[in-house]
Amino acid sequence: MSLNVEHHSVRALPSEKPIRLLDNAGHAVHGAAAGGFELPDVETLVELYRRMVVARRFDVQVTALTKQGRLATYPSAYGQEACEIGAISAIEARDWFFPTYRDSIALLTRGIEPGGILASFRGDWHNGYDQHAHRTASQATPLATQALHAVGLAHAARLRQDPIVTMTYLGDGATSEGDAHEAFNFAAVWQTPTVFLIQNNGFAISTPVSRQTRAVTLADKAVGYGMPGYHVDGNDVAAMYAVTHAAVERARAGGGPTLIEGLTYRIEAHTNSDDPTRYRHSRDVEHWKRRDPIERLEKYLVSEGALSEAARAEIADAAEAVAAHTREVMTAEAELDPLELFDHVYDRERASLLEQRARLEAELADAAMHAADHAGAAR
Amino acid sequence: MTATSTKPDAPEASAPTQLTMAGALNAALRDAMEADDRVVVYGEDVGPLGGVFRVTDGLQERFGEDRIWDSPLAESGIVGTAVGMAMYGMRPVVEMQFDAFSYPAFEQMVSHVAKMRNRTKGRMTLPMVVRIPCAGAIGGVEHHSDSSEAYWTSTPGLTVVMPSNPADAYSMLREAIESDDPVVFMEPKSRYWSKAEMSLPVRTAPMDRAVVVREGTDATLLAYGPTVRTALEAADAAAAEDLSIEVVDLRSLSPFDDETVGASVRKTSRAAVIHEAAQFGGYGAEVAARVTERNFHWLSAPVLRITGFDIPFPSPKLEEYHLPTPDRVLAALDTWEWDD
C-alpha cells in the first residue's frame, strides 16, 4: 500500500433534509428521503432495539447513581441512543473505536463492563478498561483530540495492510476545534479508513449549534476536505446504522474516510452539574421527547410483528440485569492503592518518582500507626 | 511488511567518519529504520526536501513513502496521528520543524502523549519521538529560535533530552526511538553543523545520564545543548585565571541526573547553570533548587543562573545581546566570593 492513493475527491453537498429510513410514527421511508439507503433486515433492527433498550436503562441507572453521589459526574446520552448504538453497531470487534466522554452507552454496546466504563466518572482512575482488549481508546475529554488518534491508528493499520476501520465520535461543539479540522484533513489526504460521527445534539454545554457554525449542516464540512458527508436523522437508528455501515464497508475496501452528522437532541443536562433550564425551553425538550428513537423503532417492529410481548419482556429483563449489575458495582467501595499513583507514569524507572513514592509510603505507614494508636486509646 | 520487530544485531562498526550533528541524526534515523520496520518518520517537508535542516536527507529515497512522508502542515495533526500510530504498535518519529511551531501540538503533547501510559495503567504506552529543532544563534526570524524545554520538562510523563554533539545526537536518538516512553528530542539548531569523528553505530552514555565533559575542582558549570560549548569556552578562559572549572553536559533534562550532578557539585562546592531560555520559571530554576536541596552543606556559594533575559526571543540582529556568552558566565562566576 502506498500513500500515492488515487484521489476521488468529493464535491457533492449532503442533503439538507436528513436521511431517514423510519419516520417519527415508525413507518418505513422510501425514495429520496432515504438517500438511496435500504432499511436493515428485521433481525438487525431487533438487535439494535435490544441494544438501545439496554443502553437507556443503563443511562437512567447511572444518572440515578450520580444523584446519589456514587459518581462525581456523568454525561448522559439519554435520547441519543440511535446515534450512539446505530453507528457503533456498524463496526466489528477488530475495528477501533475512539469515544468521547458522552459515549458510555456505545462502550457498553462494545462489551465493556459498567465498572470499567464508569471508573473515570466515579473518580477511581482516568480510565477503567483495557484499550487493546476492547480495541477502544479512553473516553477523551479534550474536544476532537481523539479524532487524530483515530486517523493515526487507521493510517498505521493501512500501512500494515490490516483491513480494520477506525470510528470516532465528536459533538457539534467539537467541530469548532482545530483538531477536528486537522483530523478531517489528514484522514482525507491520507485516505484513511476512518468514519467520523458528529453527534449534533443541539448544544455544547449551553451554546446552541447556531452559535457554533454558520454551515447549513455540519455534514457540509466534508465537502471542503474532499470526502463524502451524510446528514442523517440521528434519532432513526435504522438510518444511522445503514449510513455508517456503508461508510465502514467503503473504508474497509480502501475508499477512505466519511463524515456523518447525526441530528439528535440531548434530553438530559450536559452533566449533573449543569442547569439546562437556563438555556433551553421545556417545550423544545418535549418536542424532542416525542421523537424518541426507541419508541420509533418499537412502533415499526410491532407493526411488522417482529417484536412479540415475550421478546419485549426478555429484553426488558436483560436491561434490568445490566442496571442491577451497574448498581452492585457502583455501590461497592472502590479499592484504591495510593502508591499506584507512581507506577504507570513511565516505562523506565525514574529515581525521583521512586523517592516520592517512598515518601508517600512513609506518610501512609505513619497515618496507619496513628490510627492504630487512637483505636488503642479509645478502648 | 510484517508487524514484527527486529532487534538491532550486534552491528559492525564502520570506519571512523566525520559527521555533523545533522548528519549523525540522519544516520541514526537511517539505522533505526533499518533495524526496526515499525519506525516511521513524518512531518513537514521531511520527504524529497530532506527537512529544512536536511536531517532526513535521502531517507525517502531509501525507505519509500510508506516509511517516511510529508504530512499536511499541521503540528497538532502530526503529533495526534503519531499517538494513534503508536497505539497501533508503530514507532513514529515526527518532526516539528522549528521549536515555536510545536505550540499548536501542545494539547496533544500534554493531554495525550504525556498521559496515555498513566491513564491506562501502563497498558498502553506510546513509543514515539517528537524531534524539535530548538534554541537560537542561527539568525532565525521570530518563532524560529525559542527554547521551549521548560514546557515539556514540567509535564510528567514526558522524557526530554537534548544532545550537544554529533556522537550523542546519534546515540541518544537511537535510544529515544528504542524507548517505550514518549521522548521529546530537542536538537540545538546552532550545533547542527558541528562536526566530530565517530564510528557508527556509536553508543555514548545512556540517554538519561549527565556526563562530565571537562574535569575541574573549583566550580561546576551545568549546561545542555547549545550552552555546553559556551560553558567549555568559559572554562578555558577561566583556566587562564587559574580557576579549574568542571563542565557537566546534562543531556537528559527530564529525568534529571541528580547523581552525576551531585557528585560534581560536592567535589567543587560551587555550581552555575547556563541556558538560552528566559530565567523566570525556567529550567535553571529547577536545577538550582535541586542542587541546593540536595547539596546545601557542600555548597560554599549560591547556585547561579546564566540565562537569556526574560524577554521574547529577539530579532536576529539583537540575539547576540540576549544569549549567554562565555564572558557573561565569567562575570557571573566573579560575583561569588572566592575566599577559600
XYZ file of C-alpha atoms in Angstrom:
719
model
C 0.000 0.000 0.000
C 1.259 3.447 -0.763
C 0.405 6.965 0.106
C 0.151 7.604 -3.598
C -3.550 6.938 -3.452
C -5.873 7.638 -6.309
C -7.766 10.729 -5.377
C -11.516 10.660 -5.757
C -12.312 13.962 -4.159
C -15.950 14.579 -3.431
C -17.856 17.780 -4.186
C -21.479 16.762 -3.693
C -23.187 18.510 -0.770
C -25.079 16.319 1.676
C -28.846 16.620 1.540
C -30.229 19.385 3.721
C -33.102 17.134 4.745
C -31.704 14.408 6.979
C -31.618 10.885 5.602
C -34.306 8.819 7.261
C -35.467 5.207 6.926
C -38.160 5.268 9.625
C -40.339 8.307 10.242
C -41.491 9.543 13.664
C -44.510 7.268 13.554
C -42.363 4.234 12.816
C -43.271 3.925 9.137
C -40.661 2.907 6.592
C -39.415 5.757 4.398
C -38.502 5.221 0.770
C -37.183 7.265 -2.130
C -35.185 10.473 -1.939
C -35.667 10.933 1.808
C -33.988 7.572 2.340
C -30.929 8.836 0.441
C -30.591 5.603 -1.518
C -30.181 3.521 1.659
C -32.183 0.411 2.473
C -33.862 -0.487 5.733
C -31.673 -3.093 7.523
C -33.153 -6.576 7.872
C -35.504 -7.188 10.742
C -33.061 -9.299 12.817
C -30.598 -6.418 12.739
C -33.312 -3.988 13.768
C -34.399 -6.186 16.679
C -30.803 -6.397 17.835
C -30.444 -2.602 17.566
C -33.657 -2.278 19.560
C -32.307 -4.576 22.260
C -29.054 -2.611 22.457
C -30.873 0.720 22.700
C -33.212 -0.518 25.445
C -30.295 -1.888 27.473
C -28.317 1.320 26.869
C -31.141 3.553 28.052
C -31.730 1.507 31.171
C -28.014 1.737 31.922
C -28.007 5.500 31.316
C -31.026 6.069 33.572
C -29.433 3.918 36.251
C -26.132 5.783 36.132
C -27.895 9.156 36.271
C -29.713 7.935 39.391
C -26.448 6.753 40.946
C -24.914 10.148 40.170
C -27.762 11.870 42.016
C -26.988 9.582 44.951
C -23.396 10.790 44.877
C -21.915 7.494 43.688
C -20.304 9.185 40.682
C -18.583 12.546 40.602
C -20.166 13.340 37.278
C -21.953 11.629 34.401
C -22.643 12.966 30.916
C -25.907 11.314 29.915
C -26.710 10.156 26.399
C -30.451 9.757 27.035
C -32.227 10.395 23.749
C -29.083 9.869 21.670
C -29.342 6.075 21.629
C -29.901 5.841 17.887
C -26.711 7.773 17.130
C -24.662 6.035 19.784
C -25.824 2.493 19.074
C -26.538 2.667 15.355
C -23.032 3.789 14.487
C -21.092 1.602 16.918
C -23.048 -1.443 15.759
C -21.701 -0.912 12.248
C -18.095 -1.716 13.207
C -16.653 -5.095 14.168
C -14.652 -6.285 17.169
C -11.419 -5.990 15.146
C -12.083 -2.307 14.422
C -11.032 0.517 16.740
C -13.367 2.997 18.427
C -12.326 6.437 19.744
C -15.061 7.756 22.011
C -15.693 10.990 23.893
C -16.856 11.319 27.486
C -20.535 11.155 26.455
C -20.285 7.797 24.737
C -20.597 5.440 27.701
C -23.531 3.574 26.157
C -21.544 2.936 22.982
C -18.834 1.417 25.195
C -21.484 -0.758 26.847
C -22.549 -1.974 23.405
C -18.883 -2.641 22.674
C -18.905 -5.166 25.532
C -17.063 -3.137 28.168
C -18.085 -3.747 31.777
C -20.037 -0.950 33.532
C -17.356 -0.714 36.221
C -14.724 -0.157 33.562
C -16.792 2.416 31.699
C -17.579 4.390 34.839
C -14.237 4.223 36.664
C -13.236 7.662 35.463
C -16.596 9.255 36.352
C -16.524 7.668 39.789
C -13.031 9.066 40.226
C -11.060 5.837 40.613
C -8.648 6.301 37.735
C -8.736 8.201 34.445
C -9.617 5.058 32.553
C -11.017 1.746 33.704
C -10.719 -0.766 30.887
C -8.169 -2.407 28.643
C -7.935 -0.449 25.392
C -6.250 -3.217 23.473
C -8.642 -5.954 24.579
C -11.682 -3.931 23.518
C -9.981 -2.020 20.731
C -11.465 1.046 22.290
C -9.495 4.142 23.271
C -10.076 6.019 26.509
C -13.064 8.326 26.670
C -11.460 11.588 25.574
C -12.302 14.766 27.449
C -10.426 17.383 25.373
C -12.575 18.003 22.313
C -11.675 16.465 18.947
C -8.194 15.391 20.035
C -9.128 11.711 19.832
C -10.162 12.107 16.195
C -6.489 12.497 15.273
C -5.650 9.322 17.174
C -8.301 7.519 15.146
C -6.751 8.798 11.928
C -3.223 7.852 13.024
C -4.209 4.347 14.037
C -6.138 3.869 10.816
C -3.154 5.023 8.797
C -0.797 2.687 10.645
C -3.174 -0.219 10.053
C -3.414 0.661 6.390
C 0.385 0.704 6.063
C 0.330 -2.825 7.551
C -2.422 -3.876 5.148
C -4.546 -4.741 8.139
C -8.168 -4.266 6.984
C -9.526 -2.552 10.047
C -11.591 0.594 10.309
C -11.482 3.298 12.955
C -14.559 5.147 14.130
C -14.630 8.260 16.254
C -17.462 10.310 17.731
C -17.433 14.085 18.069
C -20.012 16.520 19.392
C -21.303 19.558 17.486
C -19.135 21.851 19.640
C -16.030 19.807 18.865
C -16.342 20.685 15.173
C -15.154 24.201 16.048
C -11.878 22.868 17.423
C -8.713 22.940 15.339
C -8.109 19.252 15.886
C -11.409 18.410 14.183
C -10.213 20.227 11.086
C -6.797 18.597 11.238
C -8.309 15.151 11.701
C -10.732 15.554 8.785
C -7.956 16.885 6.582
C -5.341 14.259 7.491
C -7.902 11.494 7.011
C -8.903 12.790 3.598
C -5.339 13.445 2.396
C -4.118 10.069 3.633
C -7.408 8.366 2.627
C -7.544 6.559 5.955
C -10.323 4.062 6.720
C -11.961 6.326 9.288
C -15.596 7.096 9.997
C -16.274 10.376 11.796
C -19.620 10.623 13.531
C -20.661 14.096 14.609
C -23.465 13.763 17.112
C -25.245 17.066 16.754
C -27.258 17.080 19.968
C -28.110 20.744 19.839
C -25.829 22.159 22.489
C -22.200 22.366 23.555
C -22.975 22.633 27.275
C -25.231 25.697 26.849
C -24.095 27.041 23.478
C -26.558 26.206 20.698
C -25.379 24.953 17.308
C -26.484 28.274 15.788
C -23.648 29.920 17.720
C -21.207 27.174 16.759
C -21.370 27.310 12.984
C -22.873 29.108 10.005
C -22.793 25.913 7.947
C -26.249 24.696 6.909
C -25.391 21.248 8.185
C -22.277 20.031 9.957
C -22.032 17.324 7.323
C -21.442 20.094 4.757
C -17.927 20.395 6.142
C -17.000 17.100 4.492
C -17.066 18.704 1.047
C -14.207 21.047 1.842
C -11.998 18.101 2.743
C -12.913 16.079 -0.319
C -14.726 13.281 1.458
C -18.345 12.168 1.446
C -20.640 13.671 4.059
C -24.061 12.458 5.195
C -26.682 14.343 7.135
C -28.753 11.749 8.945
C -31.749 11.707 11.261
C -29.879 10.816 14.420
C -32.998 9.557 16.161
C -33.552 6.951 13.459
C -31.348 4.006 14.373
C -32.109 2.256 11.079
C -30.718 5.212 9.112
C -27.779 5.668 11.466
C -26.874 2.001 11.112
C -27.370 1.865 7.336
C -25.334 5.005 6.609
C -22.455 4.187 8.984
C -22.411 0.576 7.822
C -21.998 1.716 4.226
C -19.231 4.113 5.291
C -17.467 1.337 7.205
C -17.645 -1.012 4.227
C -16.338 1.679 1.910
C -13.478 2.472 4.291
C -12.588 -1.202 4.609
C -12.488 -1.537 0.852
C -9.974 1.315 0.590
C -12.460 4.077 -0.170
C -11.236 6.453 2.522
C -12.977 8.392 5.256
C -16.569 9.536 5.668
C -18.104 12.301 7.753
C -21.560 11.624 9.152
C -23.718 14.037 11.089
C -26.444 12.535 13.227
C -29.067 15.127 14.082
C -30.315 14.355 17.584
C -31.009 16.004 20.942
C -29.616 15.791 24.435
C -32.633 15.230 26.651
C -30.730 15.408 29.934
C -28.380 18.124 31.154
C -24.775 18.312 29.902
C -23.743 16.698 33.186
C -25.290 16.592 36.643
C -23.689 19.969 37.449
C -25.461 21.713 34.563
C -28.764 23.646 34.674
C -30.345 23.328 31.202
C -33.390 25.424 32.155
C -31.140 28.480 31.835
C -30.546 27.968 28.133
C -33.419 25.977 26.634
C -37.161 25.830 26.764
C -39.015 22.832 28.109
C -41.273 22.783 25.014
C -38.178 22.024 22.888
C -37.306 19.142 25.161
C -40.904 17.876 24.922
C -40.777 18.214 21.142
C -37.705 16.012 21.000
C -39.091 13.527 23.502
C -41.898 12.901 21.010
C -39.227 11.889 18.507
C -37.834 9.227 20.816
C -35.530 6.829 18.958
C -36.563 3.735 20.891
C -40.301 4.293 20.577
C -39.946 4.900 16.867
C -38.249 1.582 16.213
C -40.565 -0.210 18.608
C -43.608 1.004 16.673
C -42.102 -0.251 13.463
C -41.128 -3.651 14.853
C -44.526 -4.155 16.498
C -46.329 -3.194 13.312
C -44.188 -5.699 11.433
C -44.978 -8.364 14.012
C -41.251 -8.668 14.711
C -41.402 -7.893 18.421
C -43.587 -10.166 20.494
C -44.616 -9.354 24.057
C -42.367 -12.189 25.178
C -39.391 -10.729 23.309
C -40.018 -7.285 24.812
C -40.204 -8.766 28.292
C -36.986 -10.696 27.729
C -35.199 -7.544 26.536
C -36.545 -5.578 29.498
C -35.236 -8.286 31.844
C -31.821 -8.133 30.201
C -31.818 -4.359 30.671
C -32.769 -4.743 34.343
C -29.940 -7.223 34.822
C -27.435 -4.692 33.440
C -28.900 -2.000 35.709
C -28.680 -4.287 38.734
C -25.094 -5.178 37.925
C -24.258 -1.495 37.496
C -25.823 -0.680 40.896
C -23.888 -3.509 42.506
C -20.561 -2.455 41.044
C -21.019 1.243 41.696
C -22.232 0.943 45.268
C -19.303 -1.252 46.291
C -16.444 0.761 47.720
C -13.581 1.031 45.282
C -10.285 -0.401 46.441
C -7.626 2.136 45.627
C -3.902 1.968 46.247
C -2.409 5.470 46.546
C 1.050 4.082 45.835
C -0.130 3.080 42.371
C -0.054 6.806 41.575
C 3.614 6.433 40.757
C 3.543 3.109 38.943
C 2.439 3.994 35.428
C 3.928 7.378 34.620
C 6.962 5.990 32.810
C 8.006 2.649 31.422
C 11.556 3.324 32.592
C 12.105 3.525 36.319
C 12.708 7.090 37.429
C 14.668 7.823 40.615
C 12.737 10.965 41.520
C 9.420 9.104 41.349
C 10.766 6.248 43.458
C 11.793 8.828 46.069
C 8.360 10.443 46.044
C 6.691 7.052 46.220
C 8.774 6.191 49.298
C 7.738 9.484 50.885
C 4.029 8.755 50.403
C 4.545 5.205 51.631
C 6.103 6.549 54.850
C 3.216 9.005 55.284
C 0.694 6.201 54.877
C 2.533 3.986 57.364
C 2.637 6.899 59.778
C -1.065 7.569 59.387
C -1.857 3.873 59.885
C 0.225 3.845 63.086
C -1.568 6.903 64.444
C -4.927 5.398 63.608
C -3.950 2.233 65.467
C -2.791 4.313 68.464
C -6.087 6.204 68.564
C -8.028 2.973 68.329
C -5.959 1.595 71.222
C -6.523 4.720 73.344
C -10.237 4.628 72.670
C -10.562 1.090 74.006
C 5.790 -5.679 5.621
C 5.286 -7.541 8.870
C 4.466 -6.219 12.305
C 7.415 -7.883 13.949
C 10.261 -6.011 15.487
C 13.781 -6.785 14.515
C 16.244 -6.021 17.257
C 19.446 -4.490 16.044
C 22.037 -7.187 15.567
C 25.458 -6.582 17.000
C 26.433 -4.266 14.196
C 29.845 -3.917 12.745
C 31.332 -0.551 13.449
C 32.047 1.481 10.349
C 35.388 3.083 9.752
C 35.630 6.412 11.577
C 33.813 9.123 9.647
C 33.500 12.821 10.096
C 29.879 13.754 10.699
C 27.949 16.894 11.520
C 25.203 16.678 14.128
C 22.634 16.841 11.306
C 24.489 14.017 9.561
C 24.656 11.972 12.754
C 20.908 12.401 13.299
C 20.320 11.367 9.705
C 22.447 8.245 10.232
C 20.580 7.468 13.453
C 17.220 7.667 11.691
C 18.525 5.534 8.836
C 19.925 2.878 11.163
C 16.805 2.866 13.339
C 14.560 2.434 10.295
C 16.861 -0.302 9.040
C 16.806 -2.103 12.384
C 13.068 -1.927 13.074
C 10.380 -1.718 10.426
C 7.940 -0.257 12.929
C 9.887 3.014 12.802
C 8.223 5.569 10.542
C 9.193 9.190 10.021
C 6.953 12.055 9.016
C 6.467 15.779 9.389
C 6.555 18.874 7.225
C 8.970 18.713 4.277
C 10.866 15.666 5.543
C 10.449 13.777 2.246
C 12.044 14.914 -1.033
C 13.430 18.087 0.581
C 15.024 16.084 3.414
C 13.823 18.506 6.078
C 14.692 22.196 6.291
C 17.892 21.211 8.145
C 18.428 18.136 5.912
C 18.212 15.790 8.887
C 16.032 13.423 6.827
C 18.052 13.833 3.638
C 17.842 10.814 1.327
C 15.684 8.743 3.666
C 12.591 8.748 1.486
C 14.637 7.541 -1.483
C 15.937 4.709 0.638
C 12.838 3.660 2.542
C 9.938 4.802 0.365
C 6.822 6.791 1.063
C 5.298 4.199 3.371
C 8.124 4.718 5.874
C 8.814 8.438 5.535
C 6.473 11.037 4.104
C 5.442 14.686 4.067
C 2.429 15.384 6.227
C -0.070 18.211 5.871
C 1.139 21.391 7.539
C -0.410 20.936 10.973
C 1.558 20.189 14.119
C -1.344 19.016 16.251
C -2.250 16.685 13.410
C 1.291 15.358 13.216
C 1.554 14.616 16.933
C -2.071 13.477 17.262
C -1.816 10.989 14.424
C 1.505 9.782 15.838
C -0.367 8.968 19.059
C -2.725 6.766 17.051
C 0.150 5.158 15.152
C 1.982 4.387 18.397
C -1.251 2.938 19.816
C -1.259 0.548 16.888
C 2.325 -0.518 17.577
C 4.380 1.639 15.244
C 7.268 3.750 16.493
C 6.696 7.132 14.851
C 9.435 9.737 14.828
C 7.885 13.078 13.934
C 9.466 16.454 13.287
C 8.207 19.847 14.475
C 10.451 21.762 12.014
C 11.024 24.677 14.452
C 10.601 24.990 18.225
C 7.862 27.628 18.170
C 5.963 25.654 15.529
C 5.357 22.957 18.131
C 2.902 25.063 20.119
C -0.208 24.051 18.135
C 0.650 20.497 19.248
C 0.875 21.486 22.904
C -2.507 19.997 23.798
C -1.706 16.662 22.163
C 1.661 16.631 23.922
C 0.454 17.388 27.440
C -3.039 15.887 27.351
C -2.313 12.676 25.467
C 1.345 11.941 24.709
C 2.344 12.573 28.327
C -0.678 10.960 29.968
C -1.616 7.916 27.895
C 0.533 5.437 29.786
C -0.592 6.680 33.177
C -4.246 6.934 32.168
C -4.239 3.301 31.051
C -2.209 1.974 33.978
C 0.640 1.070 31.684
C -1.475 -0.995 29.299
C -0.968 1.491 26.510
C 2.376 3.142 26.198
C 3.385 5.460 23.386
C 6.789 4.651 21.890
C 7.123 7.849 19.890
C 9.732 10.545 19.420
C 8.945 14.189 18.759
C 12.010 15.874 17.278
C 12.148 19.605 17.941
C 14.924 21.744 16.448
C 15.402 24.291 19.229
C 17.137 27.412 20.520
C 18.790 30.355 18.757
C 22.046 31.643 17.358
C 21.268 30.803 13.743
C 19.883 34.221 12.813
C 16.327 32.972 12.651
C 13.366 35.325 12.429
C 10.624 35.379 15.043
C 9.197 31.957 16.031
C 12.336 30.191 14.768
C 14.539 30.392 17.871
C 12.539 29.571 21.000
C 13.665 27.483 23.940
C 10.577 25.537 24.929
C 12.202 22.909 27.155
C 10.579 24.078 30.404
C 7.098 23.492 28.961
C 7.959 19.884 28.281
C 10.050 19.204 31.389
C 7.262 20.373 33.701
C 4.934 17.819 32.116
C 5.022 14.460 33.935
C 5.053 11.562 31.502
C 7.433 13.117 29.003
C 11.110 12.299 28.713
C 13.082 15.307 27.475
C 16.623 15.084 26.162
C 18.953 17.411 24.309
C 22.293 16.316 22.864
C 25.116 18.808 22.425
C 27.407 16.969 19.987
C 27.196 14.634 16.972
C 28.048 11.366 18.758
C 25.466 11.964 21.478
C 22.987 13.023 18.819
C 23.333 9.645 17.100
C 23.386 7.575 20.263
C 20.591 9.383 22.078
C 18.273 9.400 19.061
C 18.706 5.652 18.632
C 17.943 5.176 22.309
C 14.968 7.550 22.178
C 13.468 5.562 19.304
C 14.019 2.293 21.192
C 12.401 3.714 24.340
C 8.856 2.613 25.139
C 8.240 6.036 26.708
C 7.493 9.046 24.512
C 10.562 11.247 24.129
C 10.812 14.940 23.303
C 14.083 15.038 21.420
C 15.398 18.597 21.286
C 18.054 19.409 18.716
C 20.023 22.635 19.226
C 19.988 24.223 15.775
C 23.224 26.114 16.320
C 25.002 22.753 16.746
C 23.623 21.084 13.604
C 26.820 21.867 11.688
C 29.275 20.996 14.475
C 31.492 18.097 13.424
C 33.026 15.085 15.094
C 34.699 11.872 14.052
C 32.958 8.669 15.046
C 32.481 5.061 14.094
C 28.853 4.132 13.589
C 26.847 2.853 15.268
C 28.292 4.824 18.164
C 26.771 4.395 21.601
C 27.722 7.017 24.175
C 26.460 7.266 27.772
C 22.858 6.193 28.422
C 20.310 8.812 27.373
C 19.218 9.557 30.939
C 22.704 10.310 32.261
C 24.588 13.572 32.553
C 28.246 13.467 31.566
C 31.255 15.346 32.917
C 32.768 16.751 29.730
C 35.586 18.687 31.404
C 37.127 17.919 34.783
C 37.721 20.691 37.292
C 37.886 21.336 41.015
C 36.769 24.923 41.704
C 33.240 25.141 40.280
C 30.745 23.189 38.192
C 29.052 24.612 35.133
C 25.816 22.790 34.313
C 24.932 23.171 30.657
C 22.951 21.424 27.943
C 22.557 21.573 24.200
C 23.868 24.858 22.776
C 25.335 26.115 26.072
C 27.752 23.219 26.536
C 30.086 24.912 24.084
C 29.582 28.243 25.920
C 30.483 26.534 29.193
C 33.582 24.891 27.732
C 34.783 28.195 26.297
C 34.198 29.887 29.652
C 36.081 27.105 31.404
C 39.025 27.517 29.032
C 39.101 31.247 29.679
C 38.829 30.724 33.440
C 41.790 28.350 33.350
C 43.906 31.299 32.267
C 42.953 32.876 35.595
C 43.867 29.688 37.475
C 40.280 28.633 38.017
C 39.634 24.956 37.474
C 36.102 24.645 36.115
C 34.235 21.366 35.679
C 31.607 21.227 32.938
C 28.678 18.831 33.079
C 26.552 18.240 29.978
C 23.122 17.450 31.425
C 21.960 15.680 28.208
C 18.777 14.490 29.884
C 16.569 17.348 31.132
C 13.832 15.017 32.374
C 14.735 12.819 34.179
C 17.411 14.872 35.885
C 20.609 13.041 36.763
C 20.952 14.095 40.413
C 23.713 11.566 40.935
C 26.230 12.833 38.385
C 25.426 16.476 39.062
C 25.530 15.981 42.847
C 28.890 14.234 42.702
C 30.361 17.101 40.711
C 28.892 19.818 42.905
C 30.062 18.121 46.098
C 33.533 17.964 44.633
C 33.694 21.619 43.554
C 31.259 23.172 46.100
C 30.007 25.702 43.541
C 27.550 25.429 40.684
C 26.047 27.562 37.943
C 23.511 26.536 35.329
C 23.557 28.009 31.828
C 20.689 28.070 29.343
C 19.398 30.192 26.498
C 15.792 30.204 27.693
C 14.434 33.019 29.840
C 15.314 32.836 33.519
C 11.973 33.343 35.287
C 10.347 29.993 35.932
C 12.867 28.468 33.588
C 14.598 25.105 33.667
C 17.559 26.629 35.538
C 15.292 27.353 38.495
C 14.619 23.631 38.841
C 18.308 22.829 38.533
C 19.325 25.429 41.118
C 16.660 24.283 43.554
C 17.505 20.591 43.205
C 21.225 21.170 43.513
C 20.702 23.322 46.616
C 18.193 20.999 48.299
C 20.440 18.002 47.919
C 23.877 19.503 48.393
C 23.410 22.558 50.642
C 26.074 21.611 53.147
C 28.660 21.101 50.441
C 27.956 24.433 48.768
C 30.061 27.441 49.551
C 28.123 29.858 47.353
C 24.615 30.232 45.954
C 23.829 28.351 42.755
C 23.821 30.834 39.873
C 21.808 31.015 36.682
C 23.281 32.432 33.492
C 20.408 32.588 31.056
C 18.693 34.577 28.365
C 16.788 37.659 29.515
C 13.121 37.462 30.483
C 12.040 38.734 27.079
C 10.502 37.219 23.957
C 13.288 35.890 21.765
C 14.841 38.889 19.951
C 15.305 39.578 16.263
C 18.388 38.089 14.583
C 20.423 41.299 14.772
C 19.830 41.585 18.508
C 20.058 37.969 19.625
C 23.759 38.243 20.492
C 22.782 40.578 23.359
C 20.307 38.042 24.701
C 22.187 34.774 24.548
C 24.531 33.748 27.363
C 28.176 34.175 26.358
C 31.397 32.872 27.920
C 32.045 36.422 29.168
C 28.706 36.510 30.941
C 29.490 33.176 32.512
C 32.860 34.500 33.751
C 31.242 37.696 35.037
C 28.720 35.602 36.960
C 31.483 33.491 38.481
C 33.110 36.737 39.639
C 30.074 37.501 41.781
C 30.996 34.599 44.036
C 33.374 35.354 46.897
C 36.402 33.222 46.151
C 37.865 33.372 49.669
C 38.526 29.671 50.198
